[in-house]
């Protein structure tokens, strides 16, 4: 209990340091704002860290879903991108990005077979698998085709979502090889590093040791281990060591209240905010913002008290999000934004927040410099 208490205290102390961004005057709220200088710094810093570690960076694009941001990551030195859905792969392939890893146990039902073949024809494609039946379905999709995508076998290193134990990769890899799917290695995602600040180094170590066991298992099965891919934003900087060859963080581009609370980014590294207006202060001890559940993420995260964070108003707590209303509770005697004031809301979890918008307003020092499309918005399958 004491450990949890001290972690909570540290988390709120970190959240209190998030600087309130300059919001452009006369912005139409709710408005998703990207701080371009912070975004570019985040992209450069992650790239520099991976370069220094000798690990390839293959960022997950599910956070930004934006071809403009992906181009910036590739220009900074990223080698290919990671996607979570075939729909995302299609959007980024259409934009000319030709090195794509679908880090997901794709099951090719419905139109997915034809769609996957079409993406494979125009990209260098890699697909995740975690079962022999999925390998068989995938191989059938490419029967008679001039080539087939490479596969990485997914390993569960402790997140207990998808993936097999690292000692079990051999059977799946051999099945893929027999079915004519080129095996390149294995991948894992230490999602359990999200549990607490202390869970981050432990999950990073789990990623590394799982990839080491997978490497030995694949070696023993006579399979390639060219790619040993891991990563999440909370573990990326900690796990980037041999035998891992590739890292796939995604959230680091924008960050959010959860990453700040976990200590996975600095408070000044938050690059995405939702500008919102105080539209009502009619009820005592409360203000209402115009950024409800259709404008920011409803994710409840253990490290953050409330459904988002308002820089400059550390005692204000977002207690509920209705479709168009954010309820902000204001304890007696603490600072409250005034009726009509525009505030900046840091989402608890940025990925679903971005997915609510067609376009983002890109700013430098409170000036609007661009509008970027969220190209793969809603491409969830
Ligand atoms: N790889 C996989 C398989 C993932 O599922 C995710 C995120 O869900 C990532 C990489 C990126 O992790 P993060 O969002 O923590 O940056």
Short mmCIF file of C-alpha atoms and ligand atoms in Angstrom, two decimals:
data_model
loop_
_atom_site.label_atom_id
_atom_site.label_comp_id
_atom_site.label_asym_id
_atom_site.label_seq_id
_atom_site.Cartn_x
_atom_site.Cartn_y
_atom_site.Cartn_z
CA UNK A 1 0.00 0.00 0.00
CA UNK A 2 2.84 2.37 0.89
CA UNK A 3 4.52 1.71 -2.43
CA UNK A 4 1.28 2.51 -4.25
CA UNK A 5 0.83 5.69 -2.24
CA UNK A 6 4.31 6.92 -3.00
CA UNK A 7 3.87 6.08 -6.68
CA UNK A 8 0.64 8.07 -6.75
CA UNK A 9 2.33 11.05 -5.12
CA UNK A 10 5.15 10.92 -7.64
CA UNK A 11 2.65 10.61 -10.49
CA UNK A 12 0.71 13.71 -9.48
CA UNK A 13 3.92 15.65 -8.85
CA UNK A 14 4.98 14.79 -12.40
CA UNK A 15 1.57 15.69 -13.86
CA UNK A 16 1.71 19.08 -12.14
CA UNK A 17 4.83 19.86 -14.14
CA UNK A 18 3.14 19.54 -17.55
CA UNK A 19 3.44 23.05 -18.97
CA UNK A 20 0.19 24.63 -20.16
CA UNK A 21 0.66 25.07 -23.92
CA UNK A 22 -0.04 28.34 -25.69
CA UNK A 23 -3.42 27.94 -27.36
CA UNK A 24 -4.05 29.93 -30.56
CA UNK A 25 -6.57 32.74 -30.04
CA UNK A 26 -10.06 32.21 -31.49
CA UNK A 27 -9.59 28.49 -31.87
CA UNK A 28 -12.83 26.55 -32.39
CA UNK A 29 -13.18 24.15 -29.48
CA UNK A 30 -12.95 21.28 -28.87
CA UNK A 31 -9.78 21.34 -30.93
CA UNK A 32 -7.00 18.74 -31.08
CA UNK A 33 -3.67 20.55 -30.97
CA UNK A 34 -0.25 19.22 -31.83
CA UNK A 35 2.75 21.14 -30.51
CA UNK A 36 5.05 20.71 -33.48
CA UNK A 37 8.28 21.60 -31.68
CA UNK A 38 7.58 19.03 -28.96
CA UNK A 39 6.56 16.39 -31.52
CA UNK A 40 9.75 16.86 -33.53
CA UNK A 41 11.84 16.72 -30.35
CA UNK A 42 10.13 13.47 -29.30
CA UNK A 43 10.74 11.91 -32.72
CA UNK A 44 14.40 12.97 -32.70
CA UNK A 45 15.02 11.85 -29.11
CA UNK A 46 13.63 8.34 -29.60
CA UNK A 47 15.56 7.98 -32.85
CA UNK A 48 18.78 9.15 -31.19
CA UNK A 49 18.30 6.70 -28.32
CA UNK A 50 17.73 3.77 -30.68
CA UNK A 51 20.66 4.80 -32.89
CA UNK A 52 22.90 4.94 -29.81
CA UNK A 53 21.73 1.47 -28.77
CA UNK A 54 22.23 0.06 -32.28
CA UNK A 55 18.56 -0.95 -32.47
CA UNK A 56 16.31 -0.26 -35.48
CA UNK A 57 13.27 1.91 -34.78
CA UNK A 58 10.04 0.73 -36.41
CA UNK A 59 7.49 3.03 -34.75
CA UNK A 60 3.90 1.92 -34.25
CA UNK A 61 1.68 4.36 -36.14
CA UNK A 62 -1.54 3.51 -34.29
CA UNK A 63 -1.02 6.58 -32.05
CA UNK A 64 -0.91 9.21 -34.77
CA UNK A 65 -2.47 7.37 -37.76
CA UNK A 66 -1.04 10.21 -39.81
CA UNK A 67 1.10 9.88 -42.93
CA UNK A 68 2.65 13.27 -42.19
CA UNK A 69 3.94 12.10 -38.79
CA UNK A 70 5.14 8.79 -40.26
CA UNK A 71 7.11 10.68 -42.90
CA UNK A 72 8.78 12.70 -40.17
CA UNK A 73 9.68 9.51 -38.29
CA UNK A 74 11.14 7.94 -41.44
CA UNK A 75 13.03 11.13 -42.32
CA UNK A 76 14.55 11.05 -38.81
CA UNK A 77 15.84 7.52 -39.41
CA UNK A 78 13.05 5.05 -38.62
CA UNK A 79 13.28 1.86 -40.67
CA UNK A 80 9.75 1.00 -41.68
CA UNK A 81 6.58 1.31 -39.64
CA UNK A 82 4.45 -0.93 -37.44
CA UNK A 83 0.67 -1.08 -37.81
CA UNK A 84 -2.00 -2.82 -35.76
CA UNK A 85 -4.60 -3.37 -38.50
CA UNK A 86 -4.77 -4.18 -42.16
CA UNK A 87 -6.73 -0.94 -42.65
CA UNK A 88 -3.78 1.05 -41.28
CA UNK A 89 -1.42 -0.91 -43.55
CA UNK A 90 -3.57 0.04 -46.57
CA UNK A 91 -3.56 3.75 -45.72
CA UNK A 92 0.20 3.94 -45.18
CA UNK A 93 0.94 1.77 -48.23
CA UNK A 94 -1.24 4.11 -50.31
CA UNK A 95 0.94 6.96 -49.03
CA UNK A 96 4.01 5.20 -50.45
CA UNK A 97 5.40 3.73 -47.23
CA UNK A 98 6.64 0.37 -48.37
CA UNK A 99 8.11 -1.38 -45.31
CA UNK A 100 5.28 -2.40 -43.01
CA UNK A 101 4.98 -4.84 -40.10
CA UNK A 102 1.48 -5.83 -39.02
CA UNK A 103 2.23 -6.52 -35.33
CA UNK A 104 -1.01 -8.33 -34.75
CA UNK A 105 -2.18 -11.94 -35.00
CA UNK A 106 -4.05 -11.20 -38.23
CA UNK A 107 -6.84 -13.63 -39.11
CA UNK A 108 -7.64 -13.35 -42.81
CA UNK A 109 -11.41 -13.77 -42.87
CA UNK A 110 -13.89 -11.83 -45.03
CA UNK A 111 -12.29 -9.39 -47.44
CA UNK A 112 -8.98 -9.47 -45.58
CA UNK A 113 -7.41 -12.12 -47.82
CA UNK A 114 -7.77 -10.04 -50.98
CA UNK A 115 -6.85 -6.85 -49.11
CA UNK A 116 -3.70 -8.40 -47.64
CA UNK A 117 -2.62 -9.68 -51.07
CA UNK A 118 -3.08 -6.20 -52.48
CA UNK A 119 -0.95 -4.61 -49.74
CA UNK A 120 1.72 -7.27 -50.17
CA UNK A 121 1.92 -6.53 -53.90
CA UNK A 122 3.02 -2.97 -53.23
CA UNK A 123 5.05 -3.24 -50.01
CA UNK A 124 7.66 -5.23 -48.18
CA UNK A 125 5.22 -6.77 -45.70
CA UNK A 126 5.70 -8.68 -42.46
CA UNK A 127 2.85 -10.23 -40.47
CA UNK A 128 2.59 -11.51 -36.89
CA UNK A 129 1.40 -15.07 -36.19
CA UNK A 130 0.84 -16.89 -32.91
CA UNK A 131 -0.74 -20.20 -33.96
CA UNK A 132 -0.37 -22.95 -36.52
CA UNK A 133 -3.99 -22.49 -37.76
CA UNK A 134 -3.30 -18.76 -38.39
CA UNK A 135 -0.19 -19.76 -40.33
CA UNK A 136 -2.28 -22.12 -42.44
CA UNK A 137 -4.92 -19.46 -43.16
CA UNK A 138 -2.20 -16.97 -44.08
CA UNK A 139 -0.41 -19.46 -46.33
CA UNK A 140 -3.69 -20.20 -48.13
CA UNK A 141 -4.13 -16.49 -48.87
CA UNK A 142 -0.86 -16.56 -50.80
CA UNK A 143 -1.26 -19.94 -52.55
CA UNK A 144 -0.29 -19.41 -56.17
CA UNK A 145 0.90 -15.84 -55.52
CA UNK A 146 4.41 -14.91 -56.69
CA UNK A 147 5.60 -14.50 -53.10
CA UNK A 148 4.35 -14.36 -49.53
CA UNK A 149 4.86 -11.90 -46.68
CA UNK A 150 7.44 -12.66 -44.03
CA UNK A 151 6.26 -13.70 -40.61
CA UNK A 152 7.37 -12.97 -37.05
CA UNK A 153 6.11 -15.34 -34.37
CA UNK A 154 4.49 -13.46 -31.50
CA UNK A 155 5.80 -14.19 -28.02
CA UNK A 156 3.98 -13.43 -24.77
CA UNK A 157 6.57 -11.96 -22.42
CA UNK A 158 4.12 -11.25 -19.58
CA UNK A 159 1.32 -9.07 -20.93
CA UNK A 160 -0.84 -12.19 -21.45
CA UNK A 161 -2.67 -10.79 -24.44
CA UNK A 162 -1.60 -12.65 -27.59
CA UNK A 163 1.57 -14.56 -28.32
CA UNK A 164 2.96 -17.91 -27.23
CA UNK A 165 5.56 -18.78 -24.63
CA UNK A 166 9.04 -18.13 -26.03
CA UNK A 167 9.87 -21.85 -25.90
CA UNK A 168 6.87 -22.54 -28.17
CA UNK A 169 7.92 -20.47 -31.19
CA UNK A 170 9.69 -23.36 -32.95
CA UNK A 171 6.58 -25.31 -33.88
CA UNK A 172 4.84 -22.24 -35.35
CA UNK A 173 7.97 -21.15 -37.19
CA UNK A 174 8.43 -24.62 -38.70
CA UNK A 175 4.76 -24.70 -39.78
CA UNK A 176 5.21 -21.30 -41.47
CA UNK A 177 8.38 -22.44 -43.17
CA UNK A 178 6.71 -25.64 -44.44
CA UNK A 179 3.77 -23.57 -45.73
CA UNK A 180 6.10 -21.31 -47.71
CA UNK A 181 5.96 -18.25 -45.45
CA UNK A 182 9.45 -16.82 -44.88
CA UNK A 183 10.21 -16.77 -41.13
CA UNK A 184 12.27 -13.76 -40.02
CA UNK A 185 12.19 -14.12 -36.25
CA UNK A 186 9.93 -13.18 -33.34
CA UNK A 187 8.27 -10.20 -31.69
CA UNK A 188 6.83 -9.27 -28.31
CA UNK A 189 5.14 -6.34 -26.55
CA UNK A 190 5.75 -5.72 -22.86
CA UNK A 191 2.33 -4.19 -22.26
CA UNK A 192 2.50 -5.16 -18.59
CA UNK A 193 4.99 -2.29 -18.20
CA UNK A 194 1.92 -0.03 -18.05
CA UNK A 195 0.99 -1.36 -14.62
CA UNK A 196 3.16 1.04 -12.60
CA UNK A 197 6.48 2.92 -12.77
CA UNK A 198 8.18 -0.07 -11.13
CA UNK A 199 6.69 -2.42 -13.72
CA UNK A 200 8.55 -0.67 -16.55
CA UNK A 201 12.07 -2.02 -15.96
CA UNK A 202 10.66 -5.44 -15.10
CA UNK A 203 8.64 -5.57 -18.35
CA UNK A 204 11.66 -4.36 -20.32
CA UNK A 205 13.71 -7.20 -18.86
CA UNK A 206 10.87 -9.61 -19.70
CA UNK A 207 10.97 -8.41 -23.32
CA UNK A 208 14.71 -9.00 -23.51
CA UNK A 209 14.72 -12.39 -21.85
CA UNK A 210 11.71 -13.59 -23.89
CA UNK A 211 13.51 -12.58 -27.10
CA UNK A 212 16.66 -14.35 -25.93
CA UNK A 213 14.73 -17.59 -25.31
CA UNK A 214 12.88 -17.19 -28.62
CA UNK A 215 16.21 -16.70 -30.38
CA UNK A 216 17.62 -19.94 -28.92
CA UNK A 217 14.40 -21.82 -29.74
CA UNK A 218 14.34 -20.57 -33.33
CA UNK A 219 18.06 -21.32 -33.72
CA UNK A 220 17.49 -24.87 -32.52
CA UNK A 221 14.65 -25.21 -35.05
CA UNK A 222 16.96 -23.98 -37.81
CA UNK A 223 14.92 -20.80 -38.33
CA UNK A 224 16.06 -17.23 -38.91
CA UNK A 225 16.37 -14.81 -36.00
CA UNK A 226 17.20 -11.73 -38.10
CA UNK A 227 14.38 -9.79 -36.45
CA UNK A 228 13.80 -9.83 -32.69
CA UNK A 229 11.31 -7.03 -32.26
CA UNK A 230 9.99 -5.60 -28.99
CA UNK A 231 8.72 -2.44 -27.51
CA UNK A 232 6.25 -0.06 -26.05
CA UNK A 233 6.73 3.53 -24.92
CA UNK A 234 7.19 2.60 -21.23
CA UNK A 235 9.85 -0.02 -22.06
CA UNK A 236 11.56 1.23 -25.23
CA UNK A 237 14.49 3.07 -23.67
CA UNK A 238 15.05 0.34 -21.08
CA UNK A 239 14.86 -2.71 -23.36
CA UNK A 240 16.91 -1.50 -26.33
CA UNK A 241 19.77 -3.97 -25.92
CA UNK A 242 20.81 -7.26 -27.50
CA UNK A 243 19.34 -9.59 -28.50
CA UNK A 244 16.58 -7.14 -29.46
CA UNK A 245 17.17 -5.81 -32.98
CA UNK A 246 14.10 -3.61 -33.38
CA UNK A 247 11.88 -1.40 -31.21
CA UNK A 248 8.25 -0.46 -31.89
CA UNK A 249 7.15 2.35 -29.53
CA UNK A 250 4.20 4.40 -30.77
CA UNK A 251 2.80 6.66 -28.06
CA UNK A 252 6.11 8.51 -27.58
CA UNK A 253 5.33 10.90 -30.45
CA UNK A 254 2.54 12.66 -28.55
CA UNK A 255 2.63 11.16 -25.03
CA UNK A 256 -0.26 11.61 -22.57
CA UNK A 257 -1.10 11.84 -18.87
CA UNK A 258 -0.52 8.10 -18.43
CA UNK A 259 3.03 8.25 -19.84
CA UNK A 260 3.87 11.26 -17.65
CA UNK A 261 2.48 9.52 -14.56
CA UNK A 262 4.47 6.36 -15.37
CA UNK A 263 7.66 8.37 -15.77
CA UNK A 264 7.88 7.10 -19.36
CA UNK A 265 8.24 10.65 -20.65
CA UNK A 266 9.06 14.05 -19.24
CA UNK A 267 6.18 16.44 -18.47
CA UNK A 268 7.50 18.79 -21.18
CA UNK A 269 7.27 16.00 -23.77
CA UNK A 270 3.47 16.08 -24.08
CA UNK A 271 2.78 17.14 -27.68
CA UNK A 272 -0.99 16.62 -27.94
CA UNK A 273 -3.74 18.55 -26.15
CA UNK A 274 -7.43 19.10 -26.61
CA UNK A 275 -8.28 22.78 -26.36
CA UNK A 276 -11.65 23.06 -24.62
CA UNK A 277 -13.88 25.93 -23.48
CA UNK A 278 -15.53 26.28 -20.09
CA UNK A 279 -19.18 26.43 -21.19
CA UNK A 280 -20.88 26.27 -17.80
CA UNK A 281 -20.07 27.04 -14.18
CA UNK A 282 -23.69 26.99 -13.06
CA UNK A 283 -23.25 24.18 -10.55
CA UNK A 284 -21.22 24.94 -7.43
CA UNK A 285 -17.82 23.29 -7.21
CA UNK A 286 -17.85 22.30 -10.86
CA UNK A 287 -17.19 23.57 -14.36
CA UNK A 288 -18.22 21.97 -17.63
CA UNK A 289 -15.91 21.84 -20.66
CA UNK A 290 -17.06 21.31 -24.24
CA UNK A 291 -14.66 18.35 -24.66
CA UNK A 292 -16.72 15.30 -23.79
CA UNK A 293 -16.37 11.66 -24.75
CA UNK A 294 -16.53 12.53 -28.45
CA UNK A 295 -13.50 14.79 -28.02
CA UNK A 296 -11.14 12.95 -25.67
CA UNK A 297 -10.40 9.47 -24.39
CA UNK A 298 -12.57 7.94 -21.66
CA UNK A 299 -9.84 5.50 -20.68
CA UNK A 300 -9.52 5.13 -16.93
CA UNK A 301 -5.87 4.65 -16.00
CA UNK A 302 -4.69 3.73 -12.55
CA UNK A 303 -1.86 6.27 -12.43
CA UNK A 304 -4.06 9.29 -13.15
CA UNK A 305 -6.85 10.56 -10.93
CA UNK A 306 -9.67 11.50 -13.31
CA UNK A 307 -10.27 11.27 -17.05
CA UNK A 308 -7.53 13.63 -18.18
CA UNK A 309 -5.32 16.39 -16.84
CA UNK A 310 -5.70 20.17 -16.98
CA UNK A 311 -2.28 21.89 -16.81
CA UNK A 312 -2.45 24.94 -14.59
CA UNK A 313 -5.36 23.52 -12.56
CA UNK A 314 -3.78 20.71 -10.54
CA UNK A 315 -6.69 20.32 -8.12
CA UNK A 316 -9.34 20.16 -10.84
CA UNK A 317 -10.48 16.61 -11.56
CA UNK A 318 -12.30 15.44 -14.68
CA UNK A 319 -14.80 13.13 -13.03
CA UNK A 320 -17.05 12.20 -15.96
CA UNK A 321 -17.28 12.54 -19.72
CA UNK A 322 -20.67 12.63 -21.37
CA UNK A 323 -20.92 12.91 -25.13
CA UNK A 324 -20.36 16.68 -25.22
CA UNK A 325 -19.67 17.55 -21.59
CA UNK A 326 -16.58 17.09 -19.45
CA UNK A 327 -17.44 17.38 -15.75
CA UNK A 328 -14.61 19.04 -13.87
CA UNK A 329 -14.84 19.00 -10.10
CA UNK A 330 -13.19 21.95 -8.36
CA UNK A 331 -12.42 21.46 -4.65
CA UNK A 332 -13.24 24.40 -2.37
CA UNK A 333 -10.67 27.16 -2.52
CA UNK A 334 -8.70 25.81 -5.48
CA UNK A 335 -8.07 27.53 -8.81
CA UNK A 336 -10.80 27.07 -11.40
CA UNK A 337 -10.93 28.16 -15.04
CA UNK A 338 -13.44 30.92 -15.67
CA UNK A 339 -16.57 30.71 -17.79
CA UNK A 340 -15.52 31.18 -21.42
CA UNK A 341 -11.86 30.37 -20.73
CA UNK A 342 -10.07 28.03 -23.12
CA UNK A 343 -8.07 25.34 -21.32
CA UNK A 344 -5.83 22.53 -22.58
CA UNK A 345 -6.78 18.99 -21.67
CA UNK A 346 -4.14 16.25 -21.69
CA UNK A 347 -5.90 12.93 -22.44
CA UNK A 348 -5.29 9.99 -20.15
CA UNK A 349 -4.54 7.89 -23.24
CA UNK A 350 -3.75 9.76 -26.44
CA UNK A 351 -4.31 7.00 -29.03
CA UNK A 352 -8.12 6.77 -28.77
CA UNK A 353 -8.33 10.58 -28.44
CA UNK A 354 -6.53 11.13 -31.76
CA UNK A 355 -8.80 8.55 -33.40
CA UNK A 356 -11.77 10.87 -32.70
CA UNK A 357 -10.55 13.55 -35.10
CA UNK A 358 -10.29 13.88 -38.89
CA UNK A 359 -7.70 16.64 -38.63
CA UNK A 360 -5.27 18.02 -36.10
CA UNK A 361 -4.33 21.66 -35.68
CA UNK A 362 -0.56 21.95 -35.69
CA UNK A 363 0.91 24.83 -33.68
CA UNK A 364 4.24 26.45 -32.91
CA UNK A 365 4.33 28.83 -29.94
CA UNK A 366 0.56 29.16 -29.99
CA UNK A 367 0.42 29.93 -33.74
CA UNK A 368 -1.39 27.62 -36.14
CA UNK A 369 1.12 26.48 -38.77
CA UNK A 370 -0.68 23.54 -40.40
CA UNK A 371 -3.60 21.11 -40.38
CA UNK A 372 -2.75 17.42 -40.60
CA UNK A 373 -5.14 14.66 -41.52
CA UNK A 374 -5.53 11.66 -39.25
CA UNK A 375 -5.42 9.56 -42.41
CA UNK A 376 -6.05 6.14 -40.86
CA UNK A 377 -8.70 7.37 -38.46
CA UNK A 378 -11.23 4.64 -37.80
CA UNK A 379 -9.35 2.00 -39.81
CA UNK A 380 -9.79 -0.51 -37.00
CA UNK A 381 -9.75 -3.72 -39.01
N1 LIG B 1 3.69 -3.07 -30.49
C1 LIG B 1 2.50 -3.63 -30.22
C2 LIG B 1 2.24 -5.03 -30.64
C3 LIG B 1 1.52 -2.90 -29.55
O1 LIG B 1 0.33 -3.47 -29.30
C4 LIG B 1 1.80 -1.57 -29.18
C5 LIG B 1 0.79 -0.79 -28.47
O2 LIG B 1 -0.28 -1.22 -28.16
C6 LIG B 1 3.05 -1.02 -29.48
C7 LIG B 1 3.99 -1.80 -30.13
C8 LIG B 1 3.40 0.40 -29.11
O3 LIG B 1 3.37 0.61 -27.74
P1 LIG B 1 3.10 2.04 -27.07
O4 LIG B 1 1.72 2.42 -27.44
O5 LIG B 1 3.30 1.80 -25.62
O6 LIG B 1 4.10 2.97 -27.61
#
